[in-house]
Short mmCIF file of C-alpha atoms in Angstrom, two decimals:
data_model
loop_
_atom_site.label_atom_id
_atom_site.label_comp_id
_atom_site.label_asym_id
_atom_site.label_seq_id
_atom_site.Cartn_x
_atom_site.Cartn_y
_atom_site.Cartn_z
CA MET A 1 134.57 -24.93 -59.94
CA ARG A 2 136.25 -26.51 -62.98
CA ILE A 3 138.66 -24.21 -64.84
CA LEU A 4 140.59 -24.75 -68.07
CA LEU A 5 143.72 -22.69 -68.80
CA VAL A 6 144.48 -22.44 -72.52
CA ALA A 7 148.05 -21.31 -73.18
CA PRO A 8 150.78 -21.52 -75.84
CA VAL A 9 153.28 -22.81 -73.27
CA PHE A 10 153.23 -24.46 -69.86
CA SER A 11 155.64 -26.13 -67.44
CA PRO A 12 158.42 -27.23 -67.77
CA ASN A 13 159.10 -24.43 -70.29
CA ASN A 14 161.01 -21.65 -68.53
CA ASN A 15 159.96 -18.63 -70.59
CA VAL A 16 158.01 -15.75 -69.15
CA ALA A 17 154.59 -16.82 -70.41
CA ALA A 18 155.06 -20.30 -68.91
CA GLN A 19 156.05 -18.89 -65.52
CA ARG A 20 152.91 -16.78 -65.36
CA MET A 21 150.67 -19.70 -66.36
CA ASN A 22 152.41 -21.97 -63.87
CA PHE A 23 151.71 -19.44 -61.11
CA LEU A 24 148.08 -19.06 -62.18
CA PHE A 25 147.66 -22.84 -62.29
CA ASP A 26 149.18 -23.37 -58.84
CA THR A 27 147.27 -20.49 -57.22
CA MET A 28 143.84 -21.31 -58.62
CA SER A 29 144.29 -25.01 -57.88
CA VAL A 30 144.12 -24.23 -54.15
CA GLU A 31 140.36 -23.55 -54.43
CA HIS A 32 139.35 -24.98 -57.80
CA GLU A 33 139.83 -27.96 -60.08
CA VAL A 34 142.18 -26.63 -62.75
CA GLU A 35 143.40 -28.26 -65.97
CA VAL A 36 145.50 -26.99 -68.87
CA LEU A 37 145.24 -27.09 -72.66
CA VAL A 38 148.61 -26.26 -74.19
CA LEU A 39 149.76 -25.91 -77.79
CA SER A 40 151.96 -28.85 -78.72
CA ASP A 41 153.07 -31.05 -81.62
CA LYS A 42 150.08 -33.36 -81.23
CA THR A 43 146.52 -33.36 -79.90
CA SER A 44 145.77 -35.32 -76.72
CA PHE A 45 143.02 -34.62 -74.19
CA ASP A 46 144.27 -37.17 -71.65
CA GLY A 47 145.39 -36.16 -68.15
CA ARG A 48 145.38 -32.85 -66.35
CA VAL A 49 147.66 -31.18 -68.90
CA LYS A 50 146.07 -31.66 -72.31
CA SER A 51 147.46 -30.62 -75.68
CA ILE A 52 146.23 -29.49 -79.09
CA SER A 53 148.24 -29.19 -82.29
CA LYS A 54 149.98 -25.82 -82.49
CA ARG A 55 149.91 -26.00 -86.30
CA LEU A 56 146.19 -25.22 -86.17
CA PHE A 57 146.91 -21.86 -84.48
CA SER A 58 150.21 -20.72 -86.03
CA THR A 59 148.63 -17.51 -87.40
CA SER A 60 145.24 -15.85 -87.13
CA TYR A 61 144.64 -16.66 -90.79
CA ARG A 62 145.48 -20.33 -90.30
CA ALA A 63 143.29 -20.51 -87.18
CA TRP A 64 140.43 -18.95 -89.13
CA ILE A 65 140.90 -21.44 -92.00
CA ASN A 66 141.03 -24.31 -89.47
CA ARG A 67 138.17 -23.00 -87.35
CA LYS A 68 135.77 -25.86 -88.21
CA LYS A 69 138.38 -28.48 -87.36
CA ILE A 70 139.30 -26.68 -84.12
CA TYR A 71 135.63 -26.40 -83.17
CA SER A 72 135.08 -30.12 -83.81
CA LEU A 73 137.98 -30.90 -81.47
CA LEU A 74 136.90 -28.52 -78.70
CA ARG A 75 133.10 -28.66 -78.72
CA GLY A 76 133.12 -31.74 -76.50
CA LEU A 77 135.90 -30.45 -74.22
CA LEU A 78 135.07 -26.81 -73.43
CA PRO A 79 131.55 -27.45 -71.97
CA GLU A 80 133.14 -29.66 -69.29
CA TYR A 81 134.40 -26.48 -67.58
CA ASP A 82 132.74 -23.60 -65.77
CA LEU A 83 135.43 -21.12 -66.82
CA VAL A 84 138.04 -21.02 -69.57
CA VAL A 85 141.06 -18.68 -69.34
CA VAL A 86 142.76 -18.07 -72.69
CA SER A 87 146.29 -16.61 -72.65
CA LEU A 88 146.76 -14.54 -75.79
CA PRO A 89 150.28 -13.85 -76.96
CA ASP A 90 149.13 -15.45 -80.23
CA TYR A 91 146.27 -14.24 -82.42
CA GLY A 92 145.14 -17.75 -83.36
CA LEU A 93 143.91 -18.63 -79.86
CA LEU A 94 141.25 -15.94 -80.17
CA GLU A 95 139.16 -18.57 -81.97
CA VAL A 96 138.87 -20.41 -78.64
CA VAL A 97 137.36 -17.27 -77.10
CA LYS A 98 134.69 -17.25 -79.80
CA PHE A 99 133.95 -20.95 -79.33
CA CYS A 100 133.46 -20.45 -75.58
CA SER A 101 130.76 -17.89 -76.33
CA GLU A 102 129.06 -20.21 -78.82
CA LEU A 103 129.13 -23.08 -76.29
CA ASP A 104 127.90 -20.85 -73.42
CA VAL A 105 131.09 -21.23 -71.36
CA LYS A 106 132.39 -18.24 -69.36
CA CYS A 107 135.73 -17.01 -70.72
CA ILE A 108 138.54 -14.68 -69.64
CA ALA A 109 140.71 -13.35 -72.47
CA ASP A 110 144.09 -12.84 -70.79
CA LEU A 111 145.94 -10.12 -72.71
CA ARG A 112 148.85 -9.77 -70.30
CA ASP A 113 151.06 -11.07 -73.11
CA GLN A 114 149.29 -8.95 -75.67
CA PRO A 115 149.05 -10.53 -79.13
CA ASN A 116 152.48 -10.74 -80.71
CA LEU A 117 153.51 -7.83 -82.88
CA SER A 118 154.61 -9.78 -85.92
CA ALA A 119 153.25 -7.14 -88.27
CA VAL A 120 155.19 -4.36 -86.56
CA GLN A 121 158.32 -6.49 -86.29
CA ASN A 122 158.44 -7.10 -90.04
CA ILE A 123 158.59 -3.45 -91.05
CA GLY A 124 161.65 -2.92 -93.24
CA SER A 125 163.03 -0.53 -95.83
CA SER A 126 160.76 -1.35 -98.77
CA LYS A 127 157.80 1.02 -99.19
CA ILE A 128 155.72 -1.73 -100.82
CA ILE A 129 156.47 -4.19 -98.02
CA ASN A 130 155.77 -1.55 -95.38
CA THR A 131 152.41 -0.75 -96.99
CA LEU A 132 151.43 -4.41 -97.05
CA VAL A 133 152.58 -4.86 -93.45
CA ARG A 134 150.49 -1.89 -92.30
CA ILE A 135 147.43 -3.25 -94.10
CA LYS A 136 148.00 -6.62 -92.45
CA ASN A 137 148.40 -4.91 -89.08
CA VAL A 138 145.09 -3.04 -89.49
CA LEU A 139 143.31 -6.27 -90.41
CA GLN A 140 144.83 -8.12 -87.46
CA VAL A 141 143.85 -5.41 -85.01
CA LYS A 142 140.30 -5.50 -86.39
CA TYR A 143 140.29 -9.30 -86.04
CA VAL A 144 141.54 -9.09 -82.45
CA TYR A 145 138.86 -6.66 -81.34
CA GLN A 146 136.14 -8.61 -83.14
CA ARG A 147 137.09 -11.79 -81.32
CA LEU A 148 137.47 -10.04 -77.96
CA GLN A 149 133.79 -9.14 -78.18
CA TYR A 150 133.06 -12.78 -77.37
CA ALA A 151 134.96 -12.71 -74.04
CA ASP A 152 133.12 -12.25 -70.75
CA TYR A 153 136.15 -10.58 -69.12
CA ILE A 154 139.49 -9.24 -70.37
CA THR A 155 142.68 -8.87 -68.32
CA VAL A 156 145.50 -6.51 -69.36
CA VAL A 157 148.65 -4.90 -67.96
CA GLY A 158 148.48 -1.23 -67.00
CA SER A 159 146.10 1.71 -67.07
CA ILE A 160 146.82 2.63 -70.71
CA SER A 161 145.87 -0.84 -71.95
CA THR A 162 142.82 -0.87 -69.69
CA SER A 163 141.52 2.36 -71.19
CA MET A 164 142.25 1.32 -74.80
CA VAL A 165 140.58 -2.09 -74.53
CA GLU A 166 137.59 -0.78 -72.59
CA THR A 167 136.97 1.84 -75.29
CA SER A 168 137.32 -0.66 -78.14
CA CYS A 169 135.51 -3.67 -76.67
CA CYS A 170 132.96 -2.32 -74.16
CA LYS A 171 133.69 -5.33 -71.96
CA PRO A 172 134.75 -5.63 -68.30
CA VAL A 173 138.52 -5.04 -68.34
CA VAL A 174 140.71 -5.69 -65.29
CA ASN A 175 144.28 -4.42 -64.82
CA VAL A 176 146.39 -7.41 -63.69
CA ASN A 177 150.15 -6.79 -63.68
CA ASN A 178 152.45 -9.64 -64.68
CA GLY A 179 154.59 -8.85 -61.64
CA TYR A 180 157.36 -10.65 -59.78
CA LEU A 181 156.90 -13.28 -57.09
CA LEU A 182 157.17 -12.30 -53.44
CA ALA A 183 159.45 -15.33 -53.10
CA ASP A 184 161.79 -13.60 -55.58
CA LYS A 185 161.70 -10.46 -53.47
CA LYS A 186 162.55 -12.45 -50.34
CA PHE A 187 165.38 -14.27 -52.13
CA VAL A 188 166.87 -11.00 -53.40
CA SER A 189 166.61 -9.13 -50.10
CA GLU A 190 167.73 -11.94 -47.78
CA ARG A 191 170.16 -14.14 -49.69
CA LEU A 192 171.97 -12.14 -52.34
CA ALA A 193 175.22 -10.25 -51.83
CA LEU A 194 175.59 -6.79 -53.33
CA LYS A 195 178.32 -7.56 -55.85
CA SER A 196 181.00 -10.15 -56.43
CA SER A 197 184.50 -8.80 -55.89
CA SER A 198 185.80 -10.57 -59.02
CA GLU A 199 183.87 -8.15 -61.23
CA LYS A 200 184.17 -5.02 -59.11
CA ASN A 201 186.18 -3.09 -61.68
CA SER A 202 183.62 -3.63 -64.44
CA LEU A 203 180.44 -1.72 -65.12
CA ILE A 204 177.83 -4.37 -65.88
CA VAL A 205 174.61 -3.33 -67.61
CA GLY A 206 171.86 -5.95 -67.39
CA TRP A 207 169.44 -6.17 -70.32
CA VAL A 208 166.43 -8.49 -70.10
CA GLY A 209 163.99 -9.27 -72.90
CA SER A 210 163.87 -10.29 -76.53
CA ILE A 211 164.65 -7.40 -78.85
CA TYR A 212 162.79 -7.37 -82.16
CA ARG A 213 162.69 -4.69 -84.83
CA PHE A 214 159.83 -2.82 -83.22
CA ARG A 215 161.97 -2.27 -80.10
CA ASP A 216 164.99 -1.13 -82.08
CA ASN A 217 165.18 2.61 -82.66
CA ALA A 218 167.65 5.47 -82.96
CA ASN A 219 167.49 6.05 -79.21
CA LEU A 220 168.51 2.45 -78.44
CA ARG A 221 171.42 2.57 -80.88
CA GLN A 222 172.52 5.85 -79.34
CA VAL A 223 172.56 4.14 -75.93
CA VAL A 224 174.74 1.37 -77.40
CA ASP A 225 177.09 3.98 -78.89
CA GLU A 226 177.32 5.83 -75.56
CA LEU A 227 178.07 2.58 -73.71
CA ASP A 228 180.80 1.84 -76.26
CA ALA A 229 182.27 5.32 -75.73
CA LEU A 230 182.21 4.80 -71.96
CA ALA A 231 183.92 1.42 -72.49
CA SER A 232 186.91 3.22 -73.96
CA THR A 233 187.72 4.50 -70.46
CA GLN A 234 186.68 1.46 -68.36
CA GLU A 235 185.42 -2.05 -68.91
CA VAL A 236 181.70 -2.07 -69.70
CA ILE A 237 179.78 -5.34 -70.12
CA LEU A 238 176.31 -5.39 -71.70
CA ARG A 239 174.85 -8.66 -70.41
CA HIS A 240 171.69 -9.67 -72.25
CA TRP A 241 169.07 -12.30 -71.34
CA GLY A 242 166.87 -13.01 -74.37
CA ASN A 243 166.94 -13.01 -78.15
CA CYS A 244 168.22 -10.19 -80.32
CA TYR A 245 167.38 -9.98 -84.00
CA PRO A 246 170.47 -10.36 -86.23
CA GLU A 247 170.87 -6.80 -87.55
CA LEU A 248 170.88 -5.23 -84.09
CA GLU A 249 173.15 -7.91 -82.67
CA ALA A 250 175.61 -7.29 -85.52
CA TYR A 251 175.48 -3.55 -84.74
CA ILE A 252 176.33 -4.21 -81.09
CA LEU A 253 179.10 -6.68 -81.88
CA GLN A 254 180.87 -4.19 -84.17
CA CYS A 255 181.40 -1.84 -81.21
CA PRO A 256 185.18 -1.83 -80.64
CA ASN A 257 185.13 -1.33 -76.86
CA LEU A 258 181.83 -2.66 -75.49
CA THR A 259 181.71 -6.29 -74.33
CA TYR A 260 178.42 -7.97 -75.26
CA GLU A 261 177.36 -11.18 -73.54
CA ASN A 262 174.17 -13.06 -74.40
CA THR A 263 172.76 -15.68 -72.07
CA SER A 264 169.64 -17.80 -71.98
CA ASN A 265 169.88 -18.78 -68.31
CA PHE A 266 166.38 -18.16 -66.93
CA GLU A 267 166.50 -20.65 -64.05
CA ARG A 268 164.95 -18.31 -61.55
CA GLU A 269 167.43 -18.15 -58.66
CA SER A 270 170.47 -18.22 -60.97
CA PHE A 271 168.89 -15.51 -63.10
CA LEU A 272 168.21 -13.28 -60.08
CA THR A 273 171.70 -13.88 -58.73
CA GLU A 274 173.24 -12.80 -62.05
CA LEU A 275 170.94 -9.77 -62.26
CA ASN A 276 172.07 -8.73 -58.79
CA VAL A 277 175.66 -8.54 -60.02
CA CYS A 278 174.65 -5.87 -62.53
CA ASP A 279 175.22 -2.22 -61.63
CA CYS A 280 172.29 -0.92 -63.66
CA PHE A 281 169.78 -2.10 -66.22
CA LEU A 282 168.72 -1.28 -69.77
CA LEU A 283 165.02 -1.29 -70.62
CA SER A 284 164.31 -1.21 -74.36
CA CYS A 285 160.79 -0.38 -75.57
CA SER A 286 159.23 0.72 -78.83
CA ASP A 287 159.25 4.42 -79.68
CA SER A 288 155.68 4.22 -81.05
CA LEU A 289 153.62 1.76 -78.96
CA ILE A 290 152.29 3.40 -75.79
CA TRP A 291 150.58 0.24 -74.56
CA GLU A 292 153.55 -2.10 -75.02
CA PRO A 293 153.91 -4.45 -72.04
CA THR A 294 157.37 -5.63 -71.06
CA THR A 295 157.86 -8.06 -68.22
CA SER A 296 161.49 -7.00 -67.81
CA VAL A 297 160.43 -3.95 -65.83
CA PHE A 298 159.03 -6.14 -63.03
CA ASP A 299 162.35 -7.98 -62.65
CA TYR A 300 164.15 -4.63 -62.45
CA LEU A 301 161.88 -3.48 -59.62
CA LEU A 302 163.42 -6.16 -57.40
CA PHE A 303 166.71 -4.23 -57.28
CA ASN A 304 167.40 -0.67 -56.16
CA LYS A 305 169.55 0.16 -59.17
CA PRO A 306 169.33 2.75 -61.97
CA VAL A 307 167.63 1.95 -65.28
CA ILE A 308 168.76 3.28 -68.67
CA TYR A 309 165.51 3.67 -70.60
CA SER A 310 165.05 3.57 -74.38
CA GLY A 311 161.61 4.23 -75.84
CA LEU A 312 158.53 6.41 -75.36
CA HIS A 313 158.27 8.28 -72.06
CA ASN A 314 154.50 8.06 -71.93
CA ASN A 315 154.07 4.31 -72.28
CA GLU A 316 153.15 1.59 -69.79
CA ALA A 317 156.67 0.45 -68.91
CA TYR A 318 157.95 3.96 -68.23
CA ASN A 319 154.90 4.72 -66.07
CA ILE A 320 155.65 1.66 -63.94
CA LEU A 321 159.27 2.77 -63.47
CA PHE A 322 158.21 6.31 -62.60
CA ASN A 323 155.43 5.29 -60.20
CA SER A 324 157.63 2.79 -58.35
CA GLY A 325 160.38 5.37 -57.76
CA VAL A 326 163.12 3.64 -59.78
CA GLU A 327 165.82 6.09 -60.93
CA VAL A 328 165.90 6.48 -64.72
CA VAL A 329 169.33 7.62 -65.94
CA GLY A 330 171.33 8.24 -69.09
CA VAL A 331 174.63 6.56 -69.88
CA ASN A 332 176.49 9.78 -69.06
CA ASP A 333 175.07 9.60 -65.53
CA LEU A 334 176.82 6.30 -64.90
CA VAL A 335 180.13 6.17 -63.04
CA SER A 336 182.61 3.40 -62.52
CA THR A 337 181.70 1.01 -59.74
CA ALA A 338 185.35 0.99 -58.80
CA SER A 339 184.98 4.54 -57.52
CA SER A 340 181.39 4.47 -56.28
CA GLU A 341 179.47 2.49 -53.73
CA VAL A 342 176.93 0.04 -55.11
CA ARG A 343 173.49 0.65 -53.68
CA GLY A 344 171.90 -1.76 -51.29
CA ILE A 345 168.60 -3.48 -51.98
CA VAL A 346 165.80 -1.36 -50.55
CA PHE A 347 162.09 -2.03 -50.87
CA ASP A 348 159.20 0.22 -50.07
CA GLY A 349 155.53 -0.63 -49.85
CA ASN A 350 154.81 0.71 -53.32
CA THR A 351 156.76 -2.07 -55.04
CA ASN A 352 154.43 -4.68 -53.53
CA LEU A 353 151.74 -3.39 -55.88
CA TYR A 354 153.75 -4.99 -58.68
CA SER A 355 154.01 -8.45 -57.15
CA ARG A 356 152.29 -11.31 -58.92
CA GLU A 357 150.47 -12.17 -55.68
CA TYR A 358 148.96 -8.70 -55.46
CA ALA A 359 148.00 -8.86 -59.12
CA TYR A 360 146.24 -12.18 -58.56
CA THR A 361 143.82 -10.54 -56.11
CA ASN A 362 142.39 -8.64 -59.09
CA PHE A 363 142.24 -11.82 -61.16
CA LYS A 364 140.62 -13.70 -58.29
CA ARG A 365 137.77 -11.19 -58.16
CA ILE A 366 136.73 -12.31 -61.65
CA VAL A 367 137.01 -16.00 -60.76
CA ASP A 368 134.95 -15.48 -57.59
CA GLU A 369 132.30 -13.56 -59.54
CA VAL A 370 131.98 -16.43 -62.02
CA SER A 371 131.88 -18.95 -59.19
CA CYS A 372 129.09 -17.06 -57.39
CA GLY A 373 127.05 -17.01 -60.57
CA LEU A 374 126.99 -20.79 -60.94
#
């Protein structure tokens, strides 16, 4: 069967969305002929990894305005495939889902990076701006669900998202966790030491993920303040992988005692090795979005270490922590690693449910169903 993956990013990019698409590409290529269409600076349909101009899809509005041009580019390409998988962290790519329906091509709308929350992120202090942002958000949500009606299947992360999308779209919805790789689990359990002696007197808090306004709340700032207070009695390092919007970063940097380190090293083995040095982790989620997916939680599951949680306690990320048995703690529960023994790395069978390989078995059921129908 011929399959086309449509994604904003693909190898060699090292961000989270690219890693998931790379895994999907490699896994499906074992049984099927798989090619990729990626957003890029130019349009080229040559080779196995094709590209289309990202300017056409920069926003849902722009994609809608450019829909005739996009259709003219894709109407000869999409029918060459038996199945198209569209990864949707961007609203604009939803136009491809609609075109697949019009061209009678089976399509999976992959919502595991649910459409970006630009409307929520832009909420500020102005009542007029907030009103306009909320109107925009309502219109975008309506647009998303209208376009999802054209998909044959939809994949999401978690039971909350599954229920919400099923109710809104009346389409087959499959829960497919983003997950970690079993190779990561093997690397962590077999090759990593517990902690480097050079940093034994420091309390290192690992923080993974880009932090936008919608993930910044009073609870998160309280955690930062508590870490700063703890740092007055011992060295505390908040080590962050990802972006942090300027206002929050400025708030963290003004803390007199807390050491803040930001890194962009996501080379997988180096990243896991640095995470392993951490004594605990910080997971920052929105205090209003119950369905919010965050891939950070799957990286944290690889280590038997406490997690400081900021956000709703009835959302998808918290449910994953709770169901996997990870200990959720407050800053006041933390003690100096100089006077306590760092835990070993312990896995139980339940954590395997959050591996990317296990998640793919659910995805594969859809692919096999399409293949059998040909």
